[in-house]
PDB file of C-alpha atoms in Angstrom:
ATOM      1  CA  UNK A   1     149.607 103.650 100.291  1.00 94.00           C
ATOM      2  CA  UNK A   2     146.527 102.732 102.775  1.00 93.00           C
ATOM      3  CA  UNK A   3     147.158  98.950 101.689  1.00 94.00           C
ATOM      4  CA  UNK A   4     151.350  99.091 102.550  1.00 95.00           C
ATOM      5  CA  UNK A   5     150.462 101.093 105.599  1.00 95.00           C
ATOM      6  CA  UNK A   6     147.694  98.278 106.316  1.00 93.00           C
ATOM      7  CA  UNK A   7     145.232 101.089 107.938  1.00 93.00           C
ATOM      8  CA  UNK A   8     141.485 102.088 106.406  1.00 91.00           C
ATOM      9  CA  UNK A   9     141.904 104.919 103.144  1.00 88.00           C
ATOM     10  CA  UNK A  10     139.585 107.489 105.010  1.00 92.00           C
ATOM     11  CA  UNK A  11     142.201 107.072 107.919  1.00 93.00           C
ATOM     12  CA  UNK A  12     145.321 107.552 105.705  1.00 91.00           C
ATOM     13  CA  UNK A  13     142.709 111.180 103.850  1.00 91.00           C
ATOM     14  CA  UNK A  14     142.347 112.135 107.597  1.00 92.00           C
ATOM     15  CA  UNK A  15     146.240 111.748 108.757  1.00 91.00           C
ATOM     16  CA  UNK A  16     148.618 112.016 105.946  1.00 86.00           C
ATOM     17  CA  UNK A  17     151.484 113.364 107.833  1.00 88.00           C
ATOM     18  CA  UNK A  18     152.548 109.417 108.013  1.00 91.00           C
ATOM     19  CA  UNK A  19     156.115 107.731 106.877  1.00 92.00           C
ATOM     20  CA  UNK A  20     156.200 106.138 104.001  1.00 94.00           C
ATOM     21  CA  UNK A  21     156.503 102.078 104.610  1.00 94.00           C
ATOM     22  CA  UNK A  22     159.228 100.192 103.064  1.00 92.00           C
ATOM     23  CA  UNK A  23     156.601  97.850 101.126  1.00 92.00           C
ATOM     24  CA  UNK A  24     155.032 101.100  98.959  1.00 96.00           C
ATOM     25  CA  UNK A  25     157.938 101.313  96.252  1.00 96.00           C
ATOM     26  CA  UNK A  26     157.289  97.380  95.389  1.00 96.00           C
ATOM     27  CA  UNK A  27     153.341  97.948  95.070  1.00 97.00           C
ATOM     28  CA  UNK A  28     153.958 101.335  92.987  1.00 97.00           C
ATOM     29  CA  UNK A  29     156.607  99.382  90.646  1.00 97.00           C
ATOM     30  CA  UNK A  30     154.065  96.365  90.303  1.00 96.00           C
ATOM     31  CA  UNK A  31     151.000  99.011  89.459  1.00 96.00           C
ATOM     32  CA  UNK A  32     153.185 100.997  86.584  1.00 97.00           C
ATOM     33  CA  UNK A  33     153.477  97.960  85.075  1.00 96.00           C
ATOM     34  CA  UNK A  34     149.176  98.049  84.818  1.00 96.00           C
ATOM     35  CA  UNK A  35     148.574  94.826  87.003  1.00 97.00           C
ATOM     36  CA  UNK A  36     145.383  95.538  88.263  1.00 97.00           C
ATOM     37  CA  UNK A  37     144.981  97.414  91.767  1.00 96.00           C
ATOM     38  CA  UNK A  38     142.938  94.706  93.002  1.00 97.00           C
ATOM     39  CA  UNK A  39     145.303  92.102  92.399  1.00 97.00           C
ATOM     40  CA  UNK A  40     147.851  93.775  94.466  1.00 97.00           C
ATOM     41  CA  UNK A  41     145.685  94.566  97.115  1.00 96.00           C
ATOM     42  CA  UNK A  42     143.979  90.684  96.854  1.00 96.00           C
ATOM     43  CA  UNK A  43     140.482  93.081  97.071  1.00 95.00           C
ATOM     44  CA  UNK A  44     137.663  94.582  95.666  1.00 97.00           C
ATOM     45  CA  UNK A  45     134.826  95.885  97.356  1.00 96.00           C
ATOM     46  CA  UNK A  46     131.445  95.576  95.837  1.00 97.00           C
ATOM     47  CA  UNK A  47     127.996  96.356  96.927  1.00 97.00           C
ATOM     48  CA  UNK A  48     128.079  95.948 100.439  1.00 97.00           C
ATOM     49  CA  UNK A  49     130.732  92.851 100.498  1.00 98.00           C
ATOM     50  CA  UNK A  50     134.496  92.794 100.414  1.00 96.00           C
ATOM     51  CA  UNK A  51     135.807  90.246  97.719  1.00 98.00           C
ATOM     52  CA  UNK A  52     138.760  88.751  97.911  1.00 98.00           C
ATOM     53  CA  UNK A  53     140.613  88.430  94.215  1.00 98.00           C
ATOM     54  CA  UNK A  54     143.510  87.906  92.254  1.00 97.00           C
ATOM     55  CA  UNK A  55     145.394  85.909  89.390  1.00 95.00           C
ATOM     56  CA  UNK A  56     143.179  84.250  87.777  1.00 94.00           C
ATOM     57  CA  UNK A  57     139.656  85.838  88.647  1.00 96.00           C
ATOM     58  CA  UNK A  58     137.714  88.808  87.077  1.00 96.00           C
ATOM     59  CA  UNK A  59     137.914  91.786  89.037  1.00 97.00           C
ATOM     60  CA  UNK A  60     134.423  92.784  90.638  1.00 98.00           C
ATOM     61  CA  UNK A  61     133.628  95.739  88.265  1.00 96.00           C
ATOM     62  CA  UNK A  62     130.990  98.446  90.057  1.00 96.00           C
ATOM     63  CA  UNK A  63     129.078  98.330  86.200  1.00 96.00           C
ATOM     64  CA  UNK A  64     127.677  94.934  87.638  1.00 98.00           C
ATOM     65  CA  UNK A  65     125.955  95.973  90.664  1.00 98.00           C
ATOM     66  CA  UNK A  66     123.440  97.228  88.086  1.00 98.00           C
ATOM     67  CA  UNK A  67     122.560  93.539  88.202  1.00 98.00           C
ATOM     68  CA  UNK A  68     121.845  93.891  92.115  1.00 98.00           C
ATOM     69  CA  UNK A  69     119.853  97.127  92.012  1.00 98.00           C
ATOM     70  CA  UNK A  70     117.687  95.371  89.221  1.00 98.00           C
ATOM     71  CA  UNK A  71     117.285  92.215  91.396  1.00 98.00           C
ATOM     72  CA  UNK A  72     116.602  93.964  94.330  1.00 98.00           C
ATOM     73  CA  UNK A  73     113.545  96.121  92.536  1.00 97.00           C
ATOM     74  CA  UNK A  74     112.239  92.632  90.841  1.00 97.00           C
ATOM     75  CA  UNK A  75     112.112  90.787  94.025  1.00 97.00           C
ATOM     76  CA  UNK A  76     111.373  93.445  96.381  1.00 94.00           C
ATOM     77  CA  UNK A  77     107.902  92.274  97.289  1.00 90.00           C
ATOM     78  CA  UNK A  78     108.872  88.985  97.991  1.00 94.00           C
ATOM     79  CA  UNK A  79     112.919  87.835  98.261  1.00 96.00           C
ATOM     80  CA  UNK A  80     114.075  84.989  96.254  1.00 98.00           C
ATOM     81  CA  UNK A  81     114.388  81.886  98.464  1.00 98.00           C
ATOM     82  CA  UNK A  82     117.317  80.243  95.568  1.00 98.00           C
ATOM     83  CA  UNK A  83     119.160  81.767  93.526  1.00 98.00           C
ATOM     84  CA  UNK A  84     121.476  80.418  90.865  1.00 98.00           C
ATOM     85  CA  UNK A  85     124.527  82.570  89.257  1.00 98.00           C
ATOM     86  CA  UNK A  86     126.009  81.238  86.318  1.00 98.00           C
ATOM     87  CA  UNK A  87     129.781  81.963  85.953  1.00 97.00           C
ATOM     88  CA  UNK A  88     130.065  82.807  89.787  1.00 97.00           C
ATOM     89  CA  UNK A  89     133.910  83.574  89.497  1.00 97.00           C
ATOM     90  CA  UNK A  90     134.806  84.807  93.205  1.00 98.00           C
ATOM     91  CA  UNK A  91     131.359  84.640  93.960  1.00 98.00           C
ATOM     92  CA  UNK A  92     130.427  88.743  93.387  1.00 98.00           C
ATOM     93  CA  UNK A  93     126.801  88.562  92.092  1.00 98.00           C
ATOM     94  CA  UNK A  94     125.426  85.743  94.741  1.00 98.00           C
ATOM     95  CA  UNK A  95     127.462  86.793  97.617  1.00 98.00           C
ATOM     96  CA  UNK A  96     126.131  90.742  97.636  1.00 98.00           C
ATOM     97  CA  UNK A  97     122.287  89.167  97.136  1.00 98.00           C
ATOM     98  CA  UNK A  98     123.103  86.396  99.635  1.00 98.00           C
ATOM     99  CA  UNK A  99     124.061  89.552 101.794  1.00 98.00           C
ATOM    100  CA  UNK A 100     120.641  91.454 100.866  1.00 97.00           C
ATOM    101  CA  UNK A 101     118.382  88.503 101.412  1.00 98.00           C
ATOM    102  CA  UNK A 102     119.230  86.351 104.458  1.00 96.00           C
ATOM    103  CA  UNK A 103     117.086  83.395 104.364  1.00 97.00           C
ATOM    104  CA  UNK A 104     117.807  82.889 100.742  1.00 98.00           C
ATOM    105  CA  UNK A 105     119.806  80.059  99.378  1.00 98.00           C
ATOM    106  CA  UNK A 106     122.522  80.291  96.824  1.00 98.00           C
ATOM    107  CA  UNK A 107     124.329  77.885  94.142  1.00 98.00           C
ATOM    108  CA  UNK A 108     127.361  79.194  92.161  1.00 98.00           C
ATOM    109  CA  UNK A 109     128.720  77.421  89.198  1.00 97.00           C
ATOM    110  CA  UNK A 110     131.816  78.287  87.161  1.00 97.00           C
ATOM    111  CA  UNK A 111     134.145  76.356  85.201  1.00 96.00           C
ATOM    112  CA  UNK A 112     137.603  77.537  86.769  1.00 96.00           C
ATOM    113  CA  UNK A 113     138.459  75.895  89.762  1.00 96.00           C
ATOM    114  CA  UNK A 114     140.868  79.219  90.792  1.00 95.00           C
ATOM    115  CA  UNK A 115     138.057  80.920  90.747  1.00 97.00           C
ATOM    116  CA  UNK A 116     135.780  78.542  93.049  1.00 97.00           C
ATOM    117  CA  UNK A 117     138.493  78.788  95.709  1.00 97.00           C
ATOM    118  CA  UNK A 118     138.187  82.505  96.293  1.00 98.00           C
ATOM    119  CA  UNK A 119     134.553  81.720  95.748  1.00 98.00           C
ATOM    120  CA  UNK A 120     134.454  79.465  98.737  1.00 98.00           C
ATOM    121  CA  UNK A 121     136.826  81.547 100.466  1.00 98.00           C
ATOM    122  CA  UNK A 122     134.810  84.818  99.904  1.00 98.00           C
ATOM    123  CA  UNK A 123     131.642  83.314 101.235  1.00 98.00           C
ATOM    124  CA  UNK A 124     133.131  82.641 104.709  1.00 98.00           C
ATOM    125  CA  UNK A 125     134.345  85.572 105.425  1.00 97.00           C
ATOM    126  CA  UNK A 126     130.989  87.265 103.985  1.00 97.00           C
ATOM    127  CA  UNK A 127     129.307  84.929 106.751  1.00 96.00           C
ATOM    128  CA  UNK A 128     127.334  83.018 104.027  1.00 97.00           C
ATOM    129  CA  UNK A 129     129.200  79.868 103.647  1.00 95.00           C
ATOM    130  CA  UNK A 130     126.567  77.639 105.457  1.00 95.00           C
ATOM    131  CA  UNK A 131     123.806  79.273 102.597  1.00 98.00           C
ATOM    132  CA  UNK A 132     126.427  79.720  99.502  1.00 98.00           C
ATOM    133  CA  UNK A 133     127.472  75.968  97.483  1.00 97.00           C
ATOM    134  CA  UNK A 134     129.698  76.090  94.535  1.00 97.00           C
ATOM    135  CA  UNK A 135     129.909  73.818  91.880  1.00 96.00           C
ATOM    136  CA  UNK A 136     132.459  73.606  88.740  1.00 96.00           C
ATOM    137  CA  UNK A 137     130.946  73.171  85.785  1.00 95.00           C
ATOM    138  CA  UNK A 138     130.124  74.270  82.255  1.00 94.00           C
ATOM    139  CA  UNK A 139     127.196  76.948  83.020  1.00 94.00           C
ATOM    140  CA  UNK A 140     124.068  74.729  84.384  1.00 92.00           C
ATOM    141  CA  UNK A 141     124.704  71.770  81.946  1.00 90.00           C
ATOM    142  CA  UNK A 142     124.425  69.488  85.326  1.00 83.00           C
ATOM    143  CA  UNK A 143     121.123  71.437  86.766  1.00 92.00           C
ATOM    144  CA  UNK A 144     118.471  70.183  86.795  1.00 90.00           C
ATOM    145  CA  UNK A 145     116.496  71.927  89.244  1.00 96.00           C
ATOM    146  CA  UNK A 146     114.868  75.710  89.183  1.00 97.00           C
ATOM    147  CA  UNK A 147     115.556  78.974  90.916  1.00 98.00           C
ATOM    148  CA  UNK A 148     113.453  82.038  91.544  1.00 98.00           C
ATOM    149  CA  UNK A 149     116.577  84.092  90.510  1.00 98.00           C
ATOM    150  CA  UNK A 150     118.822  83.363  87.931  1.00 98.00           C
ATOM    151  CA  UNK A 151     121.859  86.079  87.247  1.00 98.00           C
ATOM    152  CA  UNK A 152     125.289  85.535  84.981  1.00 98.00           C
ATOM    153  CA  UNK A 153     127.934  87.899  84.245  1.00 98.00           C
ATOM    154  CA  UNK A 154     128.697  86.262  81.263  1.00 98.00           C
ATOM    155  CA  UNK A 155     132.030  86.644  78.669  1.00 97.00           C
ATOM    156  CA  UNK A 156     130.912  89.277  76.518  1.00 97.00           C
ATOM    157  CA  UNK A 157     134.177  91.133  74.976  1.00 97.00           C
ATOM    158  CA  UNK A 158     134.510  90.927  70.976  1.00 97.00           C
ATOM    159  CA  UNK A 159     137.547  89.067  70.725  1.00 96.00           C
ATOM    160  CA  UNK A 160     139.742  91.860  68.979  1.00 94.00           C
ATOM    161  CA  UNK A 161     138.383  94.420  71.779  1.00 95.00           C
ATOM    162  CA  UNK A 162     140.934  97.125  72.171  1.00 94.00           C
ATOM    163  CA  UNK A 163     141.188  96.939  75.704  1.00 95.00           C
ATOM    164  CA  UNK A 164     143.229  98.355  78.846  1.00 95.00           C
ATOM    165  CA  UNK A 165     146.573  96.689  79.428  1.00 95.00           C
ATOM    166  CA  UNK A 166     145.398  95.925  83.050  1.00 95.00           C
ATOM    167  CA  UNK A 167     142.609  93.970  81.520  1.00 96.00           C
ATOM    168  CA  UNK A 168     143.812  91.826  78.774  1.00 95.00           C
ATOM    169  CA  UNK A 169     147.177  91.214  80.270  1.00 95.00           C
ATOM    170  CA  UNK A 170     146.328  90.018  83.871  1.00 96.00           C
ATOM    171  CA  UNK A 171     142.395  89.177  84.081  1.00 97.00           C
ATOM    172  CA  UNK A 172     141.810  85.306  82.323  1.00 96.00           C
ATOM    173  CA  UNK A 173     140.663  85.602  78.954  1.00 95.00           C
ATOM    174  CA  UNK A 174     137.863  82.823  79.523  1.00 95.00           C
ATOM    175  CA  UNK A 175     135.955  85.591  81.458  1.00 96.00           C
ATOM    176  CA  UNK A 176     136.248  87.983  78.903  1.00 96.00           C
ATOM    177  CA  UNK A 177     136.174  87.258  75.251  1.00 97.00           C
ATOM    178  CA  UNK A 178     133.331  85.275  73.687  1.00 97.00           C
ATOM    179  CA  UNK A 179     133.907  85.648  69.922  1.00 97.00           C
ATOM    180  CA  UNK A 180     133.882  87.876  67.404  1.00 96.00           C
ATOM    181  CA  UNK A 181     130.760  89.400  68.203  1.00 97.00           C
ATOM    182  CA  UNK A 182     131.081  88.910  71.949  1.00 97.00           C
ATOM    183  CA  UNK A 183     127.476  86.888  72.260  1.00 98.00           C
ATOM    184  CA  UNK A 184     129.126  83.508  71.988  1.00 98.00           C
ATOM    185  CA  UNK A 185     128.310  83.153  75.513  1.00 98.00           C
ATOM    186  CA  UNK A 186     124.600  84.258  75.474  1.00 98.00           C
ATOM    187  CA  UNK A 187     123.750  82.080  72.456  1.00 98.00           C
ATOM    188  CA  UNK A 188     124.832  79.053  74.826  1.00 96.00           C
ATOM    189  CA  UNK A 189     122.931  80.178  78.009  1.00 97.00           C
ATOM    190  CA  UNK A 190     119.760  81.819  76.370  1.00 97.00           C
ATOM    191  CA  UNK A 191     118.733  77.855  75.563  1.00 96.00           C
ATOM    192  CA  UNK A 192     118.978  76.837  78.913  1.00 96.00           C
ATOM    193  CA  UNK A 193     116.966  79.293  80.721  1.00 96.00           C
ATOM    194  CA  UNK A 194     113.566  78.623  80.560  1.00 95.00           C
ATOM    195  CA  UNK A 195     114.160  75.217  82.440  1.00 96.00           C
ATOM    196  CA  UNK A 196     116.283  77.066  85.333  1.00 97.00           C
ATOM    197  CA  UNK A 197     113.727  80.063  85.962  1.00 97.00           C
ATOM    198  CA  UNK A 198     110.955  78.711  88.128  1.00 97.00           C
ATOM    199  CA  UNK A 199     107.291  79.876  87.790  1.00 95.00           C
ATOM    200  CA  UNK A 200     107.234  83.465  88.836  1.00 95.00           C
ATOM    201  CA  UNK A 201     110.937  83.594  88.650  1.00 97.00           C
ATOM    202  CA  UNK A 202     113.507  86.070  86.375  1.00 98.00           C
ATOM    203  CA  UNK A 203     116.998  85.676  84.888  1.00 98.00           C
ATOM    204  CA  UNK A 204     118.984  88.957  84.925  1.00 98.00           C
ATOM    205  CA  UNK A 205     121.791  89.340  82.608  1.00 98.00           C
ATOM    206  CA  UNK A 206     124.788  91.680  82.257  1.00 98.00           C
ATOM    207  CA  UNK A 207     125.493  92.563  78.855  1.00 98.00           C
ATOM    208  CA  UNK A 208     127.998  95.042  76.809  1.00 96.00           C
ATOM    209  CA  UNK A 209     126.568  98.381  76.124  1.00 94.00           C
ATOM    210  CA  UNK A 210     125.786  97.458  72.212  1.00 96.00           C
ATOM    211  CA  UNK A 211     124.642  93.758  73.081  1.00 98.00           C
ATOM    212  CA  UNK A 212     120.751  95.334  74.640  1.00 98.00           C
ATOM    213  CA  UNK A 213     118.850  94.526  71.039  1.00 98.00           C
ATOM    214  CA  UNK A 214     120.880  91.067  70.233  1.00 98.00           C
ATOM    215  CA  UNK A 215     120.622  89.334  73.942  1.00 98.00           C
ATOM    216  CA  UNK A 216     116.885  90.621  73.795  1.00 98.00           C
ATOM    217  CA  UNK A 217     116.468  88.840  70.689  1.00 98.00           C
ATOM    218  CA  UNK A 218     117.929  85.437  71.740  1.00 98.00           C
ATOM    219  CA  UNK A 219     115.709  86.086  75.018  1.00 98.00           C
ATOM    220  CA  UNK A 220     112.665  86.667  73.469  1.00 97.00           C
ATOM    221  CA  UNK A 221     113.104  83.456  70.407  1.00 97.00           C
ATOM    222  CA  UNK A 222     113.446  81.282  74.405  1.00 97.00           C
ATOM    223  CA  UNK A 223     110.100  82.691  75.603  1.00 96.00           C
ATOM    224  CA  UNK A 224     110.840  85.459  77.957  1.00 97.00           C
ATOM    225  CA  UNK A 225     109.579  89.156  78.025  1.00 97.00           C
ATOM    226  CA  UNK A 226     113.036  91.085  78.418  1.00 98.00           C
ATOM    227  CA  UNK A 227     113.298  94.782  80.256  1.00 98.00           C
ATOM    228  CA  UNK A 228     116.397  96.666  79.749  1.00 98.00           C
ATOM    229  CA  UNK A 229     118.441  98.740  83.001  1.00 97.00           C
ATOM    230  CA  UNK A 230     121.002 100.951  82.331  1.00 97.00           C
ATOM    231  CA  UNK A 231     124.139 101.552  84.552  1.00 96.00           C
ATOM    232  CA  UNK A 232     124.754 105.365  86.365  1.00 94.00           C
ATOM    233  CA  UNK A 233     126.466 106.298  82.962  1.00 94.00           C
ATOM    234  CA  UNK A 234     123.425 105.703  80.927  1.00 96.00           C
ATOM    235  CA  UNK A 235     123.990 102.704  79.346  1.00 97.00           C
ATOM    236  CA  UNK A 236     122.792  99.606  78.502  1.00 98.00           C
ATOM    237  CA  UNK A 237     124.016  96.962  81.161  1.00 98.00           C
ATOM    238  CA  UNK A 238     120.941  94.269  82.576  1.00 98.00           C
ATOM    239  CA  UNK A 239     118.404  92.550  80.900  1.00 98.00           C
ATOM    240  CA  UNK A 240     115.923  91.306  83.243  1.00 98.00           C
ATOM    241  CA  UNK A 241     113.876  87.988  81.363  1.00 98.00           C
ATOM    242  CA  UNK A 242     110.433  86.682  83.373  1.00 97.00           C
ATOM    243  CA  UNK A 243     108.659  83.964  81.136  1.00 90.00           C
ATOM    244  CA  UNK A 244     105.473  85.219  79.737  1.00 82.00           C
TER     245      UNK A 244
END
C-alpha cells in the first residue's frame, strides 16, 4: 500500500485514514500469485543501502548482512582499501561495504549481464559509482590481481530444495541451485582463493546452515584457517578464511 500510494511505510503506520489508490488491486493480484515483494516494488533495502531489483536478480536477503557485520569486525582496525565480491548480482555485498568504508575500492564480477545492469545502476544512486567497477565473468577466472577483502554469496541450494514458490518460480535458478549437495559452487571458488586474498587479507563466505563443516573443509585443504558466524537466528551463515 506505501509503494501504490508512493509515500514512506512509517508515514502510511502514522496516517492510515488514506484512500485506497487505483494501482493497489494490480500489486495485491501480482503478490497472491507469490512474485516476490521486491520485484513489485523494484526494491530491497539492505544494510544501510537501497537496492534496486527485479526479474532476473536475487533478492537482497537480510541472512547476508551477516557477511557485513563479520567484515566489519575483521577489518575494523584497519578498512580494506579493495575489495573483490564474487557473484556481485545487483551489487548487495560491495555496495553496503563500499558504503561503510569510503576510501575503499570495489570490483564486482558476475556472470549475468541483467544482473550487472542493476549492479551499475545501484552503485550510482548509492553514490559509489566512481569507486564500484563491474565485470561479467565466470567468478575471478580473469583476475589476476589480489584484494584485502574477498566476499561471495555463492549458489548454495541442493538442487531438489523444497523451496517457497516466490523463490523458485521468479528468482534465476543460476543464483540458487548448485547441485545435489548445494557445494558445487564452493568446490569451484575454494581453488581460487588463495591467489585473490592478499597478505593480511580474508575471504568471507555465505554458506547454507548445514554447509559450516563441508566449506570449512574445502577451505582448510586451500590453506586458510576458517572461523564460523552465525546469523540472529543462530545459525551457521559466514565463514571468514585468512591464510595461515
Amino acid at each position: 500500500m506505501a509503494h501504490a500510494l508512493r509515500i514512506e511505510r512509517n508515514a502510511l503506520l502514522l496516517d492510515l485514514d488514506r484512500s485506497v489508490p487505483p494501482a493497489f488491486a494490480a500489486l495485491v493480484e501480482r503478490r497472491a500469485t507469490h512474485e516476490p515483494i521486491a520485484y513489485i516494488t523494484g526494491r530491497r533495502g539492505f544494510w544501510t543501502v537501497d537496492i534496486a531489483v527485479g526479474p532476473g536478480v536475487l533478492v537482497p536477503r537480510a541472512d547476508s548482512e551477516t557477511l557485513v557485520e563479520a567484515a566489519i569486525d575483521r577489518f575494523q582496525d584497519k578498512p580494506p582499501a579493495t575489495m573483490l565480491d564474487l557473484g556481485t548480482g545487483p551489487g548487495t555485498l560491495l555496495l553496503a561495504l563500499l558504503a561503510e568504508w569510503p576510501d575503499a575500492q570495489g570490483l564486482g564480477i558476475d556472470r549475468s549481464a541483467a544482473a550487472l545492469r542493476y549492479a551499475t545502476a545501484n552503485a550510482h544512486a548509492t553514490g559509489a559509482g566512481g569507486r564500484a567497477r563491474f565485470v561479467q565473468g565466470d567468478w575471478a577466472a580473469a583476475i589476476a590481481a589480489r584484494f584485502d577483502l574477498v566476499v561471495a554469496n555463492p549458489p548454495y541450494v541442493e538442487t531438489d530444495a523444497d523451496l517457497p514458490p516466490e523463490v523458485r518460480a521468479y528468482e534465476p535458478a543460476g543464483a540458487l541451485f548448485a547441485g545435489a549437495d548445494g557445494l558445487d559452487e564452493y568446490r569451484r571458488l575454494a581453488p581460487t582463493l588463495r591467489r585473490l586474498v592478499a597478505p593480511g587479507g580474508a575471504a568471507i563466505l555465505e554458506i547454507g546452515r548445514t554447509q559450516a563443516a563441508a566449506v570449512t573443509g574445502l577451505l582448510a585443504r586451500e590453506g586458510f584457517a576458517v572461523v564460523c558466524r552465525a546469523d540472529l537466528g543462530g545459525r551457521p551463515r559466514v565463514l571468514v578464511a585468512t591464510c595461515i
